[in-house]
Structure formats: C-alpha cells, structure tokens
Short mmCIF file of C-alpha atoms and ligand atoms in Angstrom, two decimals:
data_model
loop_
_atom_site.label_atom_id
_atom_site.label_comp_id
_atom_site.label_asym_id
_atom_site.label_seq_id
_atom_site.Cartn_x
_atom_site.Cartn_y
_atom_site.Cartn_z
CA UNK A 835 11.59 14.42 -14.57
CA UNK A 836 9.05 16.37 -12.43
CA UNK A 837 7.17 13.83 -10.07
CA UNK A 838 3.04 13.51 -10.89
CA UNK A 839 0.80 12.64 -9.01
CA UNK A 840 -2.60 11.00 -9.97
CA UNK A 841 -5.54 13.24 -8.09
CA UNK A 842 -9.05 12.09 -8.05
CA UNK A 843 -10.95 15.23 -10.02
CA UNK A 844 -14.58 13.45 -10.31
CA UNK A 845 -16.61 10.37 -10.23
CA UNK A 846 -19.89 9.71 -11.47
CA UNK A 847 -22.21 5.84 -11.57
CA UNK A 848 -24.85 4.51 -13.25
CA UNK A 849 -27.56 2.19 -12.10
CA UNK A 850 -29.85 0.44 -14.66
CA UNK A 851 -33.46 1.83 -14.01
CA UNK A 852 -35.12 -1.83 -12.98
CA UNK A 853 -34.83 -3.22 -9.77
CA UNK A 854 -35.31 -6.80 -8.87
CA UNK A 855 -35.71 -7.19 -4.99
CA UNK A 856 -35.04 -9.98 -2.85
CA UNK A 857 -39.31 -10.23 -3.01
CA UNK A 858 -38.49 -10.81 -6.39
CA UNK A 859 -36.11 -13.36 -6.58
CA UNK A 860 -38.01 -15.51 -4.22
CA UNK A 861 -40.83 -15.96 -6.97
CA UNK A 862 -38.26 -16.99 -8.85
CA UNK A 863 -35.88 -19.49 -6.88
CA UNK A 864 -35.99 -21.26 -3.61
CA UNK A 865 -34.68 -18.37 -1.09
CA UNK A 866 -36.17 -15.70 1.12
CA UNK A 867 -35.67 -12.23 1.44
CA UNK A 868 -34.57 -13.12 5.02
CA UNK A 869 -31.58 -15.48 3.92
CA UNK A 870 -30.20 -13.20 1.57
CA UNK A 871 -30.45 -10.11 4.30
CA UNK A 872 -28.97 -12.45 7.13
CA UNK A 873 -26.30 -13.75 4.84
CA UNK A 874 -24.84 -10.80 2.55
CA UNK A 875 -26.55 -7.69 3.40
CA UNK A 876 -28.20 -7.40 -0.01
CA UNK A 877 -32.01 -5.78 -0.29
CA UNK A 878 -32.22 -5.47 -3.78
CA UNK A 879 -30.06 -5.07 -7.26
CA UNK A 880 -30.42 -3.65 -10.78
CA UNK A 881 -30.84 -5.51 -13.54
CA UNK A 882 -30.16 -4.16 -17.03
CA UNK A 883 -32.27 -3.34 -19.84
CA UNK A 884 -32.95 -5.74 -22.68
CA UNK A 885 -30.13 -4.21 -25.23
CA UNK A 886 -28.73 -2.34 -22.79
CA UNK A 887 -25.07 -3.51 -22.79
CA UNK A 888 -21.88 -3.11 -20.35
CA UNK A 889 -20.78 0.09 -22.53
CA UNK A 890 -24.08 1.90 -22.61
CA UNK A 891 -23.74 1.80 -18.26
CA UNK A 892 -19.75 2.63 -18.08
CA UNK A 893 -20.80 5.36 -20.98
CA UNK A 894 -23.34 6.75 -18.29
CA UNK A 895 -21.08 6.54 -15.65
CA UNK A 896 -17.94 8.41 -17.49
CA UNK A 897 -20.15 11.37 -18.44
CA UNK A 898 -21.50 11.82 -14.73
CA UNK A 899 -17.56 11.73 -13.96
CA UNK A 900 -16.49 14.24 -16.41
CA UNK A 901 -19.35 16.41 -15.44
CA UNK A 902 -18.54 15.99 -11.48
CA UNK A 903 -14.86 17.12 -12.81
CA UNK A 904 -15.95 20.01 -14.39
CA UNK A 905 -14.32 18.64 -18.00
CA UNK A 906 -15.15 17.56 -21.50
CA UNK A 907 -14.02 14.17 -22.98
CA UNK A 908 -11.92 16.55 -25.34
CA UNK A 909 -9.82 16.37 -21.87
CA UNK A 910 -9.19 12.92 -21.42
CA UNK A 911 -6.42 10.96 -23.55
CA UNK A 912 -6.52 7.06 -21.55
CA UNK A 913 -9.94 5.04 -20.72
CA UNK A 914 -9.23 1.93 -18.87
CA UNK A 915 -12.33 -0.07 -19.01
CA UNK A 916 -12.57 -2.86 -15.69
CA UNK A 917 -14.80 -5.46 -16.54
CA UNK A 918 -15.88 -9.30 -16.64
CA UNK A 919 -18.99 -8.89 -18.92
CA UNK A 920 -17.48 -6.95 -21.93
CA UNK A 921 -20.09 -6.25 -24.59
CA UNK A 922 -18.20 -8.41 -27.04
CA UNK A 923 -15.29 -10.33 -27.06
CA UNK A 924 -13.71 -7.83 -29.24
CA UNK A 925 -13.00 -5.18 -29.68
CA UNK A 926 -12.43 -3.96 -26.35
CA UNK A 927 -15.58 -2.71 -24.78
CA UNK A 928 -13.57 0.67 -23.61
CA UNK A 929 -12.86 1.64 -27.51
CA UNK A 930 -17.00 1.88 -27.99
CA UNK A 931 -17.19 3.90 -24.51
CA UNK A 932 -14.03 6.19 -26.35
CA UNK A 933 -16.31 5.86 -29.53
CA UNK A 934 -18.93 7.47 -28.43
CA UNK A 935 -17.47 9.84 -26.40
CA UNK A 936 -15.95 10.91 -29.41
CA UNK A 937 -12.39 10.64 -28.11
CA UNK A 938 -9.74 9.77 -31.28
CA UNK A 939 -6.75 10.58 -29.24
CA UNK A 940 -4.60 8.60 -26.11
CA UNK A 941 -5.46 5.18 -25.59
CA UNK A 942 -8.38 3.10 -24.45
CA UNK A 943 -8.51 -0.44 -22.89
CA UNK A 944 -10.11 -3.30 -20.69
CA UNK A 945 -9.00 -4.64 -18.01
CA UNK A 946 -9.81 -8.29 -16.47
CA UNK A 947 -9.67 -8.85 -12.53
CA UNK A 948 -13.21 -9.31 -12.16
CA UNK A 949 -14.15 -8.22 -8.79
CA UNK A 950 -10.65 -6.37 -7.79
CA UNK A 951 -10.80 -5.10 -11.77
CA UNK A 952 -11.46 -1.71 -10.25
CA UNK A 953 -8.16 -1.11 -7.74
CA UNK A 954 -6.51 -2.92 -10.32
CA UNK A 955 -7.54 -0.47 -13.65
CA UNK A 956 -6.46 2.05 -11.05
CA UNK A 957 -2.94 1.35 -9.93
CA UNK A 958 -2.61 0.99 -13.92
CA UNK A 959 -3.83 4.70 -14.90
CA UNK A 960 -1.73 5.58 -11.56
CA UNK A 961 1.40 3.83 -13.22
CA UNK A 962 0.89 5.13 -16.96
CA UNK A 963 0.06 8.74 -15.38
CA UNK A 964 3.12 9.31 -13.44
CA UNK A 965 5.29 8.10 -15.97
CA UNK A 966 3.87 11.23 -18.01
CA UNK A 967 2.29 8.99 -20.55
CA UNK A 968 -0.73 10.28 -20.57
CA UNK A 969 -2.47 13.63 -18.63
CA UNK A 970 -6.16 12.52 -17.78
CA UNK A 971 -7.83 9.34 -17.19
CA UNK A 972 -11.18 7.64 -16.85
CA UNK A 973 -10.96 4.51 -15.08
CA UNK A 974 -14.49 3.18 -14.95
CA UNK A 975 -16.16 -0.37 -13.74
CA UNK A 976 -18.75 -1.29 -15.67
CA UNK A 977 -20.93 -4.71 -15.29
CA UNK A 978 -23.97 -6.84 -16.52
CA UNK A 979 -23.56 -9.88 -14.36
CA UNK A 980 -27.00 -10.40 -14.78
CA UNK A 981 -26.07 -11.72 -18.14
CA UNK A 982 -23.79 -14.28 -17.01
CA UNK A 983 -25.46 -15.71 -13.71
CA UNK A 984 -27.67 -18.82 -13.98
CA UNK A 985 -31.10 -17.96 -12.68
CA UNK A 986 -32.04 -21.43 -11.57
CA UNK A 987 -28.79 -21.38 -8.64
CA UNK A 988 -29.55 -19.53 -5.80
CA UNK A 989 -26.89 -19.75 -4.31
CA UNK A 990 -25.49 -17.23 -6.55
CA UNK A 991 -27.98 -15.71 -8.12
CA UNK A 992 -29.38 -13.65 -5.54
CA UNK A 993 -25.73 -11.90 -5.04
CA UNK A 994 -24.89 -10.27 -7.85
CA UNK A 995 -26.14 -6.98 -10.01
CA UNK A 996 -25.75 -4.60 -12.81
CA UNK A 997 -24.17 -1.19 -13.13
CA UNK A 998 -21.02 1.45 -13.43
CA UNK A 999 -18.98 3.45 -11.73
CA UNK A 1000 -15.91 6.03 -13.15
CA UNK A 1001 -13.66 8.31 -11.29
CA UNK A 1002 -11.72 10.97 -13.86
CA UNK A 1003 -7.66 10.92 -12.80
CA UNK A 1004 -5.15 13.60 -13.36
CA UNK A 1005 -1.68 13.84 -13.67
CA UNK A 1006 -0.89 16.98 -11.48
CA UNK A 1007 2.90 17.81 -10.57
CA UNK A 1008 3.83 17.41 -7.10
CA UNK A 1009 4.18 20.78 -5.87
CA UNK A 1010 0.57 21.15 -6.87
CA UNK A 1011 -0.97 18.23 -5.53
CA UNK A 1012 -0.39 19.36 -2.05
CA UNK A 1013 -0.13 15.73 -1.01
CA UNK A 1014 -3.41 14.42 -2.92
CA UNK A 1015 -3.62 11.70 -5.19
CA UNK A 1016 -3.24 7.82 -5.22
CA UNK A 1017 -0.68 7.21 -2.49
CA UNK A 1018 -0.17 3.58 -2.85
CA UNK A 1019 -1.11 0.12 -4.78
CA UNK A 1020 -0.53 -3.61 -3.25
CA UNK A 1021 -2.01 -6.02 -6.28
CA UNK A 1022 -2.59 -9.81 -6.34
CA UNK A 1023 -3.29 -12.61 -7.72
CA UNK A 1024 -2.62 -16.53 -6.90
CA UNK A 1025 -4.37 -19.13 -9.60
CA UNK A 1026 -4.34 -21.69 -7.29
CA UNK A 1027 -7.81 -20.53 -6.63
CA UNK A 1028 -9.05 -19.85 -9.81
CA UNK A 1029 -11.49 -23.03 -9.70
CA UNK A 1030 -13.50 -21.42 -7.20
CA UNK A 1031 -15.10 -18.72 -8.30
CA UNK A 1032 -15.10 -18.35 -12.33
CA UNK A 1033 -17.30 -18.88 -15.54
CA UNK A 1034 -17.80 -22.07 -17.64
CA UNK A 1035 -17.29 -20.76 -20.71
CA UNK A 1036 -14.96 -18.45 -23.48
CA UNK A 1037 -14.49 -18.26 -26.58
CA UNK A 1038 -11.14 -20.33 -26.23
CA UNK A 1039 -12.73 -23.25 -24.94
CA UNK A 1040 -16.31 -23.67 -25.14
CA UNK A 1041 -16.96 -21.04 -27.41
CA UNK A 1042 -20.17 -20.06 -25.39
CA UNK A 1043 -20.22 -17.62 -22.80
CA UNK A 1044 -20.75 -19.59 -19.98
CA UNK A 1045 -22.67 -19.18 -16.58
CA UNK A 1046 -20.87 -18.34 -13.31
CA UNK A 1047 -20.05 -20.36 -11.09
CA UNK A 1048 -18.73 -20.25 -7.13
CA UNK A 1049 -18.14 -22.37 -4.14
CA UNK A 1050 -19.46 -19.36 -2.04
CA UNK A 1051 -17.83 -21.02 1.70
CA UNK A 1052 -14.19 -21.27 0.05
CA UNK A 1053 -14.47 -17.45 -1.28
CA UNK A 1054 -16.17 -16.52 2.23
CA UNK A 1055 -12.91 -18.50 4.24
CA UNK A 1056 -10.44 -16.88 1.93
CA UNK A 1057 -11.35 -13.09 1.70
CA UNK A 1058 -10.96 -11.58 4.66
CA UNK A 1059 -7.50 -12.63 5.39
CA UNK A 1060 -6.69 -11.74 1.75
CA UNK A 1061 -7.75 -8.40 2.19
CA UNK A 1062 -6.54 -7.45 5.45
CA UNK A 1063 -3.42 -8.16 4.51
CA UNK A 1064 -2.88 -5.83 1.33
CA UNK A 1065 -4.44 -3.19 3.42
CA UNK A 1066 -1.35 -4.06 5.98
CA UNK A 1067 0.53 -4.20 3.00
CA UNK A 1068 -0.68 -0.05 2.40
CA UNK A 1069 -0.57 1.11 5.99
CA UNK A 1070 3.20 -0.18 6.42
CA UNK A 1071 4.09 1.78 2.57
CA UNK A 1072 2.74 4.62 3.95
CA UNK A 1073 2.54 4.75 7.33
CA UNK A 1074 -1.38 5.41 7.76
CA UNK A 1075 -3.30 3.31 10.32
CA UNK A 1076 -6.87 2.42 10.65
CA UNK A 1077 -7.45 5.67 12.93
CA UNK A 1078 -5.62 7.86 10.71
CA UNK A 1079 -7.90 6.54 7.71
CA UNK A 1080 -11.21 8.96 6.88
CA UNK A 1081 -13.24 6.49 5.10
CA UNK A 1082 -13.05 2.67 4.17
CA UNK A 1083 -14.62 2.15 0.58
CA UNK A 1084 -14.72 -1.80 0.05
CA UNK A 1085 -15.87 -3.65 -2.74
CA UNK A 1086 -19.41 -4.73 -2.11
CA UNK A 1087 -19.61 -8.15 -2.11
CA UNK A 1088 -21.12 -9.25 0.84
CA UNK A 1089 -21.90 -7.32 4.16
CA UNK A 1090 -20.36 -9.63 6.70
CA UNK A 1091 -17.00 -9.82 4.61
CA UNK A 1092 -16.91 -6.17 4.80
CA UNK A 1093 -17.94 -6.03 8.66
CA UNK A 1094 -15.47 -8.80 9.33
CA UNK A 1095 -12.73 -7.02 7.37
CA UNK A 1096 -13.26 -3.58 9.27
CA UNK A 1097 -13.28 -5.26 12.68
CA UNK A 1098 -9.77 -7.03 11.79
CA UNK A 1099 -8.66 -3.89 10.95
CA UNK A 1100 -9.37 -1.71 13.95
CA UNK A 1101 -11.59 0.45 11.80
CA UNK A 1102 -14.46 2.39 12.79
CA UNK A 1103 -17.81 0.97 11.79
CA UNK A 1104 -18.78 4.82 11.43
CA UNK A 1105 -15.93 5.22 8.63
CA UNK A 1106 -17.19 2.20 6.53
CA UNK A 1107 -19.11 2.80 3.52
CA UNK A 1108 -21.76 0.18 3.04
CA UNK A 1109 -23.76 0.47 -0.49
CA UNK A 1110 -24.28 -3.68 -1.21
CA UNK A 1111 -27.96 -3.19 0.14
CA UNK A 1112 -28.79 -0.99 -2.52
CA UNK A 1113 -27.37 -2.68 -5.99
CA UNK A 1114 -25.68 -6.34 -4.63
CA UNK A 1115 -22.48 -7.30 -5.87
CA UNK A 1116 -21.89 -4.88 -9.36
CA UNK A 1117 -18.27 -6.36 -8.86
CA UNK A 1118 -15.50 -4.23 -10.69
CA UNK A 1119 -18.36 -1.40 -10.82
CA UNK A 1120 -18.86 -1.87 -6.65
CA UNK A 1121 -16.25 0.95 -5.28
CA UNK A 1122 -16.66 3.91 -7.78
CA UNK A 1123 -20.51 3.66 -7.02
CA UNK A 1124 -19.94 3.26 -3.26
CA UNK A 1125 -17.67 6.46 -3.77
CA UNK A 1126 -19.65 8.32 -5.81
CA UNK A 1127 -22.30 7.28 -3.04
CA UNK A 1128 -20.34 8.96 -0.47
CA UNK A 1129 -19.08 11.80 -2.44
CA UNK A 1130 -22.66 12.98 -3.51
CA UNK A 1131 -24.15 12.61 0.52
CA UNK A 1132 -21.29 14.54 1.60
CA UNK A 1133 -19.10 12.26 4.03
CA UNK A 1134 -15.74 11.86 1.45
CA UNK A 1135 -14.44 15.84 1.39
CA UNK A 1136 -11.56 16.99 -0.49
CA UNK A 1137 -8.30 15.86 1.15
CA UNK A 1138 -9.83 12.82 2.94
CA UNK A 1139 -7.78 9.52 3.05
CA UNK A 1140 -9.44 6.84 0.99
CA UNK A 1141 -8.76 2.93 1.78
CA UNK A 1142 -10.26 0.73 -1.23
CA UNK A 1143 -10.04 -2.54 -1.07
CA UNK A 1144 -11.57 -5.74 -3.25
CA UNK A 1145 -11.27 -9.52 -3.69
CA UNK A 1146 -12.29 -11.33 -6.56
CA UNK A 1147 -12.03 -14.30 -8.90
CA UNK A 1148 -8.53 -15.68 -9.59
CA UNK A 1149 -8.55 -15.07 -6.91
CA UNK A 1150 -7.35 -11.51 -7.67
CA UNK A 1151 -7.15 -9.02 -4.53
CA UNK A 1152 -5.47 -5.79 -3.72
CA UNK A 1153 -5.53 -2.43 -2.03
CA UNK A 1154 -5.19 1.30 -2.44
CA UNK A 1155 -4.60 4.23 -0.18
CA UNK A 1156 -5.83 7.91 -1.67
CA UNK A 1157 -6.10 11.53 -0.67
CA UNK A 1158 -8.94 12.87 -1.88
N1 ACO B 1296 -31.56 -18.96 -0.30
C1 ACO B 1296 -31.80 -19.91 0.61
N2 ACO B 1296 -30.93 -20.90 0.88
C2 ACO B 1296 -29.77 -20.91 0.20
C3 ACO B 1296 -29.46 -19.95 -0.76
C4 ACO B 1296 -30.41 -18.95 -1.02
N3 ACO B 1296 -30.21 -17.97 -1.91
N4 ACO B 1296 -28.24 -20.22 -1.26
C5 ACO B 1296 -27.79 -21.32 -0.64
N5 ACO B 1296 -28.72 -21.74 0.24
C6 ACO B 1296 -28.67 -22.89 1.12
C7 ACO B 1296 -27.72 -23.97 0.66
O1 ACO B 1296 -28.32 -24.77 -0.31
C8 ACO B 1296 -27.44 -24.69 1.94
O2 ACO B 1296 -28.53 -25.55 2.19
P1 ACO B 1296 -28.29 -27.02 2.82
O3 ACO B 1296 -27.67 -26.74 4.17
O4 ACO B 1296 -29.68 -27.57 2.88
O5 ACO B 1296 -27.36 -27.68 1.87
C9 ACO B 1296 -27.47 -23.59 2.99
O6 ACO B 1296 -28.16 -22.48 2.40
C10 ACO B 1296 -26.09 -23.15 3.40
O7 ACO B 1296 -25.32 -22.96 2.21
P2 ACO B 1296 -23.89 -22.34 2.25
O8 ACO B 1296 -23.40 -22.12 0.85
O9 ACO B 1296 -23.04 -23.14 3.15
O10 ACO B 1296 -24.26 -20.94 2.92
P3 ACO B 1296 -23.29 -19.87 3.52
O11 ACO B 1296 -23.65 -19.61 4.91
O12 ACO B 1296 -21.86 -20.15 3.20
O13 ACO B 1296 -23.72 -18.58 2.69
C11 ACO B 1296 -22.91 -17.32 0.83
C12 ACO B 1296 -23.61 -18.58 1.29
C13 ACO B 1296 -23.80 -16.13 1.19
C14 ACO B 1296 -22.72 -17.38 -0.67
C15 ACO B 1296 -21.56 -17.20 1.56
O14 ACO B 1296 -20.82 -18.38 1.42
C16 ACO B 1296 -20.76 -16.06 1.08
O15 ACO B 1296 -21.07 -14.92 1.35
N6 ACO B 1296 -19.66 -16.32 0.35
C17 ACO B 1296 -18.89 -15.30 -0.26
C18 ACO B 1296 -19.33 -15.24 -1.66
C19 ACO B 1296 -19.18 -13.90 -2.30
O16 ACO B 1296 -19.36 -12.86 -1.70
N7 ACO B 1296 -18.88 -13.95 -3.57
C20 ACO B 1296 -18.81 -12.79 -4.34
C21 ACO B 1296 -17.74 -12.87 -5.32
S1 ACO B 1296 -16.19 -12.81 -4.58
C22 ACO B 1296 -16.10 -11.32 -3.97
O17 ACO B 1296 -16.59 -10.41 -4.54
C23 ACO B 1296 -15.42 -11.17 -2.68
#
C-alpha cells in the first residue's frame, strides 16, 4: 500500500454577525471590562442569531473552506463534525451540514472532546485518510456555547462565544506531498477530571440540556502542564523543537494559559497566534478560526510547521504537528 499523507488544502470560519462586548456583559452581570481583559485576554465574542443553530455556522465555515481549496463539496466523501452544542441530540449535526451541502456519498459524523474536539476530529480524518478510506475531508468546529452558558454566573459567562471553523484534508501519496501534511497526533483524556469543567444536563440523565458549569482555578492549575507535555510528546515523535516550529496555533481559551504555555515551551511570543480577543473561547471552533486568521493576514505560508494544541473538558487534551 502506497503511504498518504493528509495535506491541509483550505480553511475557511464563520463568526455570527452580533457582538456582545465586555461593555456589554457588564450591564448584564457583576464584572468589568477590566477583569475579563486582565484575566483571559477576551475583548469581545459573538453571539448567535435567534434560530441560527451550530450547523448553519460549521455550514458557513465548510463552504469558505472548500472555496479557499479551490473545490466543490462534489469533492469531499468524510465530514467530521467537532462539537459540544450539536443542533439536536440526533441525528448527528454533521449529516445536516452533509445535507445541505448536498453530499450523499462517504461518511459524515460528530465528534465529542469539547474544547480539544478540534485536534481530536483531526487525528481521526488523519487516521481514516491514510488508511485510504476515504480521499477528502472536512473537519470543521462548530459552536453555540452561548446556548448552554448560564447568564447569571460570571464567572463563566464572560469566557465563552459562538462560531466555526473548517480546514478541507486530502489524502495525497507520499511522493507528492513533498513532506506536507499532518505529521503527528498525541490525544488524551483522564475522567478523573471530568467534574470540573462539564454540563448539568443530557438527555440520559436529566433529560434537559443543562447549563455549564466550571471550577475555573482547577482548569487554570491543570492546563498548562497538560499541554506542554503532548506538545513534548510531538517534538520527541518528530524531532521538531520550539525554534524549528513556524507558528503556534492554540486553542483560545484564555490568554495567560496560552502565554504561560509558549513561555514553557521556549517559543517565540512573535510565532504565537493570539485570536481569543476577538471571539472568546468558541472552544472546538477556536484553532481553525485562529488559522484561518493567520492564513488570510498572511503569516502561515505553504510549507510552514503548524503546532496546535487544546485542553478541554474531560479533561480531554492533545497535540498536533503539521506542514502546511
Ligand atoms: N468579573 C468580576 N469578578 C469575577 C468574575 C467576573 N467575570 N468572575 C469571577 N470573579 C470573582 C470571583 O467571584 C472571585 O471573587 P471573590 O474573591 O470575592 O470570591 C474573584 O473574582 C476571583 O475568582 P477566581 O475564580 O479565583 O478568579 P481567577 O483569577 O481564577 O480567574 C478565571 C478566573 C479567569 C476563570 C481563571 O480561573 C481561568 O482562566 N481559568 C481557566 C478557565 C478556562 O479557560 N476555561 C475554559 C475552558 S477549558 C479550556 O478551554 C482550556
């Protein structure tokens, strides 16, 4: 069997057109636009529309991808859909982004890691990809957290937004890739901590859909060490370093986790892209709209070396290492 490798052709986002600004939320809960800046790094998010839903954004954000490819959905034969805040329970929310699409062929799915949901949808196309299962794939992170957070708690209300991000993958045989591609994946999980950040509710046991909740110190002392060490985990599989990197896409959660990760690391504050300011924490949707961020301004260039990192409920963490 010829070896494939899984090459980034294009990536695309959505942002819901409202935007509710730290001004905002202090009308609305006991905070200040001063707190939130000192404390995450977050200016302002967007909020989606009434009966605007988590496929109508990933939709958005998959056709911005195929156009940034230069293909049709006729081209694509696996969606993987990462997401927390699926439009129903079921079906899976990626079979009404394949619906309307207008996609009858390959397979379409969601995928649950909440805030890592994104590196994680993407090892999986990587996997299914190189085993020749399938030849193109969106992977796209679509949220509406807005839907699930309790507006009365500030203390994690003011962190979180809507929106979508997609990046269109390709199975291209070795000789061709020329060394681009996904390089490497390091994924996981440890449910010890799954009482710390999570929602109290599901159709299994409350029936509702709950609100989120978060001890916001215990995720703060866990993350960085979690995600310095899959990125270890990525430079030692490949033998990249933080100066051999080009640029260091987090998920955007939370500015000072991502400063205090890139300082552990050795990397460059220069090669960190920071896009929390703009839309909060959109969490499985936070790196394809900090790449698409950085691919439209002009910073990631084709054959750049990609670090992605996130951290999430579960808690759920992992890493991945990509030529552009
Ligand atoms: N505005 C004003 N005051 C607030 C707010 C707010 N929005 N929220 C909490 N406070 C108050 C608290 O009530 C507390 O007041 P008290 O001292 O009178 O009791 C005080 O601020 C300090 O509260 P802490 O929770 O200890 O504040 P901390 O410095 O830890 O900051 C924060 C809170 C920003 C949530 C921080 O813990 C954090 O960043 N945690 C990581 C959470 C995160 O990023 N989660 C995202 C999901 S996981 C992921 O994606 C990685």
């Amino acid at each position: 069997m010829i070896g494939l490798h899984s090459v980034v052709r294009g990536v695309g986002s959505y942002l819901p057109q409202k935007v509710l600004t730290n001004a905002d939320l202090a009308h609305m809960v006991d905070t200040s636009d001063e707190w939130i800046v000192q404390r995450t790094g977050i200016r302002e998010r967007h909020i989606a529309a009434d009966g605007e839903f988590t496929s109508h954004l990933g939709l958005k954000a998959a056709q911005a991808a195929l156009v940034d490819a230069g293909l049709t959905a006729a081209d694509i034969d696996l969606i993987i859909l990462a997401t927390s805040t699926p439009d129903q329970t079921f079906p899976a929310t990626a079979v009404t982004i394949q619906y309307e699409l207008g996609i009858t062929r390959g397979a379409a799915f969601d995928l649950q890691a909440v805030c890592s949901g994104f590196v994680f949808a993407l090892a999986t196309a990587d996997a299914h990809l190189r085993m020749g299962s399938f030849k193109r794939a969106l992977v796209i992170g679509a949220e509406t957290f807005s839907r699930i957070l309790d507006w009365q708690d500030r203390g994690t209300c003011v962190l979180f937004g809507d929106g979508a991000g997609a990046v269109v993958l390709e199975a291209v045989p070795e000789a061709e890739a020329q060394g681009r591609g996904l390089l490497t994946s390091h994924l996981r999980s440890d449910g010890r901590h799954r009482s710390k950040l999570f929602v109290d509710g599901g159709p299994s046991s409350t029936g509702t859909v709950g609100h989120l909740r978060m001890e916001g110190r215990e995720v703060f002392k866990h993350a960085v060490g979690m995600i310095t060490d899959v990125i270890t985990d990525a430079f030692a599989a490949t033998g990249q370093s933080a100066d051999s990197i080009d640029w260091f896409v987090p998920h955007q959660a939370n500015r000072r986790i991502i400063d205090a990760s890139a300082q552990k690391l050795g990397i460059a504050p220069e090669k960190v892209v920071t896009t929390v300011q703009a839309h909060g924490n959109t969490s499985a949707a936070s790196i394809p709209l900090a790449l698409d961020v950085a691919r439209r301004d002009g910073r990631i260039k084709d054959g750049d070396l990609v670090l992605l990192e996130a951290m999430g409920g579960g808690f759920t963490w992992g890493s991945a290492l990509l030529r552009w």
